[in-house]
Coordinates of C-alpha atoms and ligand atoms in Angstrom, one line a residue:
M146 CA 0.0 0.0 0.0
T147 CA 1.3 3.5 -0.8
K148 CA 1.6 6.1 1.8
A149 CA -1.3 8.1 0.3
E150 CA -3.5 5.0 0.4
K151 CA -2.7 4.4 4.0
I152 CA -3.6 7.9 5.0
K153 CA -6.9 7.6 3.1
Q154 CA -7.7 4.4 4.8
T155 CA -6.9 5.8 8.3
L156 CA -9.1 8.8 7.6
K157 CA -12.0 6.5 6.6
Q158 CA -11.6 4.5 9.7
T159 CA -11.6 7.6 11.9
K160 CA -14.7 8.8 10.2
E161 CA -16.5 5.6 10.9
K162 CA -15.4 5.6 14.5
R163 CA -16.5 9.2 15.0
K164 CA -20.1 8.2 14.1
L165 CA -20.1 6.3 17.4
Q166 CA -18.5 9.1 19.3
T167 CA -19.4 12.5 20.6
P168 CA -16.9 15.4 20.9
K169 CA -16.1 17.1 24.2
V170 CA -13.7 19.8 25.1
F171 CA -11.8 19.7 28.4
Q172 CA -10.2 22.8 29.8
L173 CA -6.9 22.5 31.6
K174 CA -5.1 25.3 33.3
L175 CA -1.3 25.7 33.1
Q176 CA 0.1 25.8 36.5
N177 CA 3.3 26.8 38.4
L178 CA 4.5 28.9 35.5
S179 CA 7.9 30.5 36.2
K180 CA 8.9 33.9 34.8
T181 CA 10.8 32.2 31.9
D182 CA 7.8 29.9 31.2
L183 CA 5.6 33.0 30.9
Q184 CA 8.1 34.7 28.6
T185 CA 8.3 31.6 26.4
L186 CA 4.5 31.4 26.1
E187 CA 4.2 35.1 25.5
R188 CA 6.8 34.7 22.7
L189 CA 4.8 31.8 21.2
F190 CA 1.7 33.9 21.0
L191 CA 3.6 36.8 19.6
E192 CA 5.3 34.7 16.9
A193 CA 1.9 33.2 16.0
K194 CA 0.5 36.7 15.6
W195 CA 3.5 37.8 13.4
F196 CA 3.2 34.7 11.3
Y197 CA -0.6 35.2 10.9
N198 CA -0.3 38.9 10.0
F199 CA 2.6 38.2 7.6
I200 CA 0.4 35.8 5.6
I201 CA -2.7 38.1 5.7
A202 CA -0.6 41.0 4.4
D203 CA -0.2 39.3 1.1
L204 CA -2.5 36.3 0.8
K205 CA -2.0 35.8 -2.9
N206 CA 1.7 35.2 -2.8
R207 CA 2.2 33.9 0.7
L208 CA -0.6 31.4 1.3
N209 CA 1.3 28.3 0.2
S210 CA 2.5 25.1 1.8
K211 CA 6.1 26.0 2.1
L212 CA 5.3 28.6 4.7
E213 CA 5.7 26.1 7.5
K214 CA 9.4 26.1 7.0
L215 CA 9.6 29.9 7.4
K216 CA 12.1 30.9 10.0
E217 CA 11.7 34.7 9.7
V218 CA 8.9 37.1 8.9
E219 CA 8.7 40.7 8.1
I220 CA 6.4 42.8 10.2
K221 CA 5.2 46.4 10.0
T222 CA 6.3 48.6 12.9
P223 CA 6.0 52.4 13.4
N224 CA 9.5 52.6 11.9
G225 CA 8.8 50.7 8.8
F226 CA 9.3 47.0 8.0
E227 CA 11.4 44.9 10.3
K228 CA 12.5 41.3 10.3
R229 CA 11.5 39.0 13.2
K230 CA 12.9 35.5 13.9
L231 CA 10.4 32.7 14.6
K232 CA 12.2 30.8 17.4
V233 CA 9.5 28.8 19.2
L234 CA 6.7 28.5 16.6
G235 CA 6.8 24.8 15.5
S236 CA 6.1 23.8 11.9
Q237 CA 3.0 21.9 12.8
I238 CA 1.6 24.9 14.6
K239 CA 2.4 27.1 11.5
Q240 CA 0.5 24.5 9.5
G241 CA -2.4 24.8 11.9
I242 CA -2.5 28.6 11.5
I243 CA -2.3 28.3 7.7
E244 CA -5.3 25.9 7.9
R245 CA -7.2 28.3 10.1
I246 CA -6.7 31.1 7.5
K247 CA -7.8 28.8 4.7
N248 CA -10.9 27.8 6.7
N249 CA -11.7 31.5 7.4
L250 CA -11.4 32.3 3.7
T251 CA -13.7 29.5 2.8
A252 CA -16.2 30.7 5.3
L253 CA -16.1 34.2 3.9
K254 CA -16.5 32.9 0.4
K255 CA -19.6 31.0 1.5
I256 CA -21.1 34.2 3.0
K257 CA -20.4 36.1 -0.1
E258 CA -22.0 33.3 -2.3
K259 CA -25.1 33.7 -0.2
G260 CA -25.2 37.3 -1.3
L261 CA -24.4 38.6 2.2
K262 CA -21.9 41.3 3.0
A263 CA -18.6 39.9 4.0
G264 CA -15.4 41.7 4.9
K265 CA -11.9 40.4 4.5
L266 CA -9.5 38.9 7.0
N267 CA -8.1 41.5 9.3
F268 CA -4.7 41.9 10.9
K269 CA -4.7 40.6 14.5
S270 CA -3.5 42.9 17.3
D271 CA -3.7 40.0 19.7
F272 CA -3.5 36.3 19.1
K273 CA -5.6 34.5 21.7
S274 CA -5.7 30.8 20.6
I275 CA -3.0 28.7 19.0
P276 CA -4.2 25.5 17.2
L277 CA -2.3 22.3 18.0
K278 CA -3.7 19.9 15.5
Q279 CA -2.2 16.5 16.2
F280 CA -2.0 14.6 19.4
G281 CA 1.4 13.0 19.9
N282 CA 2.9 15.4 17.4
T283 CA 2.0 19.0 18.0
F284 CA 1.3 18.2 21.6
E285 CA 1.8 15.5 24.1
I286 CA 0.1 14.6 27.4
D287 CA 1.7 12.9 30.3
F288 CA -1.3 11.7 32.5
K289 CA 0.9 10.3 35.2
K290 CA 2.9 13.4 35.8
K291 CA 0.0 15.7 35.0
R292 CA 1.8 17.7 32.4
I293 CA 1.7 18.6 28.7
K294 CA 4.3 19.4 26.0
I295 CA 3.9 21.7 23.1
Q296 CA 5.9 21.4 19.9
G297 CA 8.8 23.8 19.8
I298 CA 9.0 24.3 23.5
R299 CA 11.4 21.9 25.3
K300 CA 9.8 22.2 28.7
W301 CA 6.8 20.3 29.9
F302 CA 4.0 22.3 31.6
R303 CA 2.1 21.2 34.6
V304 CA -1.7 21.3 34.1
L305 CA -4.7 21.2 36.3
G306 CA -7.8 19.2 35.3
L307 CA -6.5 16.1 33.5
H308 CA -8.5 13.8 35.7
Q309 CA -11.7 15.0 33.8
I310 CA -10.6 13.1 30.7
P311 CA -11.9 9.5 30.7
Q312 CA -9.3 6.8 30.1
N313 CA -10.7 5.5 26.8
A314 CA -11.3 9.0 25.3
D315 CA -9.8 9.6 21.9
I316 CA -7.7 12.7 22.0
A317 CA -7.9 14.6 18.8
N318 CA -6.5 18.1 18.8
A319 CA -6.0 21.0 21.2
Y320 CA -5.7 24.7 21.6
L321 CA -3.4 26.8 23.7
V322 CA -5.5 29.7 24.9
K323 CA -4.4 33.0 26.5
K324 CA -6.9 34.5 28.9
P325 CA -6.6 37.4 31.3
S326 CA -6.5 34.9 34.2
G327 CA -3.7 32.8 32.7
F328 CA -2.8 30.2 30.0
Y329 CA -5.2 27.3 29.3
F330 CA -5.0 24.1 27.3
Y331 CA -8.2 23.0 25.6
V332 CA -8.2 19.4 24.6
V333 CA -10.7 18.2 22.1
C334 CA -11.7 14.6 22.9
Y335 CA -14.1 12.0 21.4
L336 CA -16.0 10.0 23.9
W337 CA -17.9 6.8 23.2
K338 CA -21.6 7.7 22.8
E339 CA -22.8 4.5 24.3
E340 CA -21.0 5.2 27.5
V341 CA -22.1 8.8 27.8
L342 CA -25.7 7.8 27.1
K343 CA -25.5 5.0 29.7
R344 CA -24.5 7.6 32.3
I345 CA -27.3 10.0 31.2
K346 CA -30.0 7.2 31.1
Q347 CA -29.6 6.6 34.8
K348 CA -31.2 10.0 35.4
Q349 CA -33.4 10.1 32.4
I350 CA -36.8 11.8 32.4
P351 CA -39.0 9.7 30.1
L352 CA -40.7 12.6 28.3
P353 CA -39.8 14.6 25.2
V354 CA -39.5 18.3 25.9
G355 CA -40.2 21.5 24.1
I356 CA -38.3 24.6 25.0
D357 CA -39.4 28.2 24.6
L358 CA -36.6 30.8 24.9
G359 CA -37.7 34.1 26.3
I360 CA -36.9 37.4 27.9
K361 CA -38.8 37.3 31.2
Y362 CA -37.9 33.7 31.7
Q363 CA -34.9 32.5 29.7
L364 CA -36.3 29.0 29.3
T365 CA -39.8 27.6 29.7
L366 CA -40.2 23.8 29.3
T367 CA -43.3 21.8 28.4
T368 CA -42.8 20.1 31.8
G369 CA -43.8 23.5 33.4
E370 CA -40.3 24.2 34.6
R371 CA -38.8 27.6 34.1
F372 CA -35.3 28.8 34.2
K373 CA -34.6 32.3 35.1
W374 CA -31.2 34.0 35.6
Y375 CA -29.6 37.3 35.2
I376 CA -25.9 38.1 35.5
P377 CA -25.3 41.8 34.9
E378 CA -22.0 43.5 34.6
T379 CA -20.4 43.8 38.0
R380 CA -20.1 47.0 40.0
R381 CA -16.3 46.4 40.0
L382 CA -16.3 46.5 36.3
K383 CA -18.0 49.8 36.1
R384 CA -15.7 51.2 38.7
L385 CA -12.6 50.0 36.8
Q386 CA -14.0 51.5 33.6
K387 CA -14.3 54.8 35.3
I388 CA -10.8 54.7 36.5
L389 CA -9.5 53.7 33.1
A390 CA -11.2 56.8 31.5
R391 CA -9.1 59.0 33.8
K392 CA -5.8 57.4 33.0
E393 CA -3.5 58.5 30.2
K394 CA -3.9 56.2 27.2
G395 CA -1.1 53.9 26.7
S396 CA 0.5 54.6 30.1
R397 CA 1.7 51.9 32.4
N398 CA -1.3 52.5 34.7
Y399 CA -3.6 52.4 31.8
Q400 CA -2.4 49.0 30.8
K401 CA -2.7 47.8 34.4
I402 CA -6.3 48.8 34.7
K403 CA -7.1 47.5 31.2
K404 CA -5.8 44.0 32.3
L405 CA -8.0 44.1 35.4
I406 CA -11.0 45.0 33.2
Q407 CA -10.3 42.0 30.9
K408 CA -10.0 39.8 33.9
E409 CA -13.3 41.0 35.3
W410 CA -15.0 40.3 31.9
E411 CA -13.6 36.8 32.0
Y412 CA -15.1 36.4 35.4
I413 CA -18.6 37.5 34.2
R414 CA -18.4 35.4 31.1
N415 CA -17.5 32.4 33.2
K416 CA -20.4 32.9 35.4
R417 CA -22.8 33.1 32.5
K418 CA -21.2 30.0 30.9
D419 CA -21.6 28.2 34.2
V420 CA -25.3 28.7 34.2
I421 CA -25.6 27.5 30.6
N422 CA -23.6 24.4 31.6
K423 CA -26.1 23.7 34.4
V424 CA -29.0 24.1 32.0
I425 CA -27.5 21.9 29.4
S426 CA -26.7 19.1 31.9
Y427 CA -30.3 19.2 33.0
L428 CA -31.7 19.1 29.4
K429 CA -29.5 16.1 28.6
R430 CA -31.8 14.1 30.7
F431 CA -34.6 14.3 28.1
P432 CA -34.8 11.7 25.3
F433 CA -35.8 14.4 22.8
I434 CA -35.6 18.2 22.7
A435 CA -37.4 20.6 20.4
I436 CA -36.4 24.2 20.2
Q437 CA -37.1 27.1 17.9
K438 CA -34.1 28.4 15.9
D439 CA -33.2 31.3 18.0
N440 CA -34.1 34.8 17.2
I441 CA -31.6 36.0 19.7
K442 CA -29.8 38.2 17.3
G443 CA -33.1 39.9 16.7
W444 CA -33.5 40.5 20.4
H445 CA -30.0 41.9 20.6
E446 CA -30.8 44.5 18.0
G447 CA -34.2 45.3 19.5
L448 CA -35.3 46.5 22.8
F449 CA -33.8 43.7 24.9
G450 CA -30.1 43.9 24.0
K451 CA -28.9 44.4 27.5
E452 CA -31.2 41.8 29.1
V453 CA -30.3 39.1 26.6
Q454 CA -26.6 39.8 26.9
N455 CA -26.7 39.7 30.6
T456 CA -27.9 36.1 30.6
G457 CA -25.5 34.8 28.0
I458 CA -28.4 32.8 26.5
G459 CA -27.0 33.2 23.0
G460 CA -24.7 30.3 23.7
I461 CA -27.6 27.9 24.3
T462 CA -28.5 27.0 20.7
A463 CA -24.8 26.4 19.9
R464 CA -24.6 24.0 22.8
L465 CA -27.8 22.2 21.8
R466 CA -26.4 21.8 18.3
N467 CA -23.5 20.0 19.9
L468 CA -25.8 18.0 22.1
A469 CA -27.7 16.9 19.0
T470 CA -24.7 14.5 18.3
L471 CA -25.8 12.7 21.4
I472 CA -29.6 12.9 21.7
P473 CA -32.2 13.9 19.0
V474 CA -32.7 17.6 18.9
E475 CA -35.0 19.3 16.4
F476 CA -34.8 23.0 15.5
V477 CA -38.1 24.4 14.5
P478 CA -38.0 27.2 11.9
K479 CA -38.0 30.8 13.1
Y480 CA -41.0 31.8 11.1
E481 CA -43.4 29.4 12.8
P482 CA -45.8 31.6 14.8
T483 CA -45.5 29.5 18.0
T484 CA -46.7 32.2 20.3
Q485 CA -49.9 32.9 18.4
I486 CA -51.3 29.5 18.0
C487 CA -53.4 27.6 20.5
S488 CA -51.5 24.5 21.5
K489 CA -54.7 22.6 22.0
C490 CA -56.9 23.4 19.1
G491 CA -54.7 25.3 16.7
Y492 CA -56.7 28.5 16.7
R493 CA -54.5 31.5 15.7
Q494 CA -54.7 35.0 17.3
K495 CA -52.4 37.9 17.7
L496 CA -50.9 38.3 21.1
E497 CA -49.3 41.5 22.5
L498 CA -46.0 41.1 24.2
S499 CA -47.5 42.3 27.4
Q500 CA -50.1 39.5 27.4
R501 CA -48.6 36.8 29.6
I502 CA -51.6 34.4 29.3
F503 CA -52.9 32.8 26.1
E504 CA -56.7 32.6 26.3
C505 CA -58.2 30.7 23.4
P506 CA -61.7 32.0 22.4
K507 CA -62.4 28.8 20.5
C508 CA -61.6 25.9 22.9
G509 CA -61.3 27.9 26.2
L510 CA -57.7 27.0 26.9
K511 CA -56.0 29.3 29.4
I512 CA -52.3 28.9 29.5
D513 CA -49.1 30.8 30.1
R514 CA -47.9 32.3 26.8
D515 CA -44.4 30.8 27.0
L516 CA -45.7 27.4 28.0
N517 CA -48.2 27.5 25.1
S518 CA -45.3 28.3 22.8
A519 CA -43.2 25.5 24.2
W520 CA -45.9 23.0 23.5
N521 CA -46.2 24.3 19.9
I522 CA -42.5 23.9 19.5
L523 CA -42.6 20.4 20.8
K524 CA -45.4 19.4 18.5
L525 CA -43.6 20.9 15.5
G526 CA -40.3 19.3 16.5
L527 CA -41.9 15.9 16.8
K528 CA -43.5 16.3 13.4
Q529 CA -40.0 17.1 12.0
L530 CA -38.6 14.1 13.7
A531 CA -41.3 11.8 12.3
K532 CA -40.0 12.5 8.8
K533 CA -36.6 11.1 9.8
N534 CA -37.5 8.5 12.3
K535 CA -41.2 7.6 12.5
A536 CA -40.9 4.9 15.1
L537 CA -39.0 7.1 17.5
A538 CA -41.5 10.0 17.0
D539 CA -44.4 7.7 17.7
R540 CA -42.8 6.3 20.8
L541 CA -42.1 9.7 22.1
M542 CA -45.6 10.9 21.2
S543 CA -47.1 8.1 23.2
A544 CA -45.1 9.1 26.3
L545 CA -46.9 12.5 26.3
P546 CA -50.2 13.1 28.1
V547 CA -53.1 12.5 25.7
D548 CA -54.4 16.1 25.9
C549 CA -51.5 18.4 26.8
G550 CA -53.8 21.3 27.5
E551 CA -55.8 19.6 30.2
V552 CA -53.3 17.5 32.0
T553 CA -50.8 20.3 32.6
P554 CA -51.4 22.3 35.9
V555 CA -54.2 24.8 36.1
E556 CA -52.2 27.7 37.6
W557 CA -50.9 28.8 34.3
A558 CA -50.1 32.3 35.3
L559 CA -47.5 31.1 37.7
P560 CA -44.4 29.2 37.0
T561 CA -45.0 25.7 38.4
M562 CA -41.4 25.4 39.4
K563 CA -38.8 28.0 39.4
R564 CA -35.3 26.7 39.0
E565 CA -33.1 29.4 40.2
A566 CA -29.5 28.8 39.5
P567 CA -27.7 28.9 42.9
H568 CA -25.2 31.6 44.0
L569 CA -26.2 34.1 41.3
Ligands
ZN723 ZN1 -57.8 26.6 21.4

């Protein structure tokens, strides 16, 4: 067999295997970094930035495969062009950066083909994540000594969090990420679906669920459960922003405060992410999820920008898309008027945003508006599922109460169960 054939075969095998697996990213923190370690890592990110910008500056001539052997690049400085040596940036990492540029270009092209406005790739003033594409080559992990190694850097780095990775996980690629709070190592792993599902099934709720995303309550489920949270910008952040405004731009103090602000933002983002994690781990327990393709961007631009941002709910559909590799998730089209239709008889009426209760003049159903919407979403989702997997849809349907409108609690105006995320 030739080398090319062998590669092709391995790729095919991996593809088959991936069908039985589900991706998961584990976050590890680099620990006990000495001053020299920090300098080396900063240098790595700096060189990655130089390399990236060097290519972007002249895509036509520079985007070719020989770039990974480059040992020196030219960068633009206030004093004109200067040469910079690439000392720590490994060839595989360069390859990864080249691939990232190519992927970005393809994405831009696709946007343009759709007739949408698309800019071009911009110079980066800060490089925040370095792709490490191949386990065993671009990076290594020593589970016993709890440390990792990055191509081009001789020293191994101690990391925190390796215990999260299951023993039989397939390690694919990784990212080295620079955050205000330190350096992180994100490992992309593939876990066996069967095992993950086995763990989930122990806690499974035997009902399909429809989810309505909202402003007043972030999530309303057909089970009657509601999730509500709000994580606004902190007072500390506002104070720091005020201080920054008084500092001289570019001064040492200015930089110091700016760093503190970035750190505070990271803290707020983490808190929001944490809530989403909790919600997702709860939703995992349902055998089927239906949700409407989010209109969150519309909310952003509309009246509710701040409210939506302060919950971080935007991340939820992306997470559900990921979850769809594990359990069936159906996304109902945005244009479906799920809030206007009676979930019991199908009668359609216009509802003002202030009307919290849906009252049907035809069948007399009185139901909380979000809950009504959640039921409509579930029904539509099951219909969609039936087109792909009739048996499963039928089975899920039979698990539902016969008449959703009458079996669900009577006190529609009140959330039947408020799941407040703790410590927020
Ligand atoms: Zn009705």
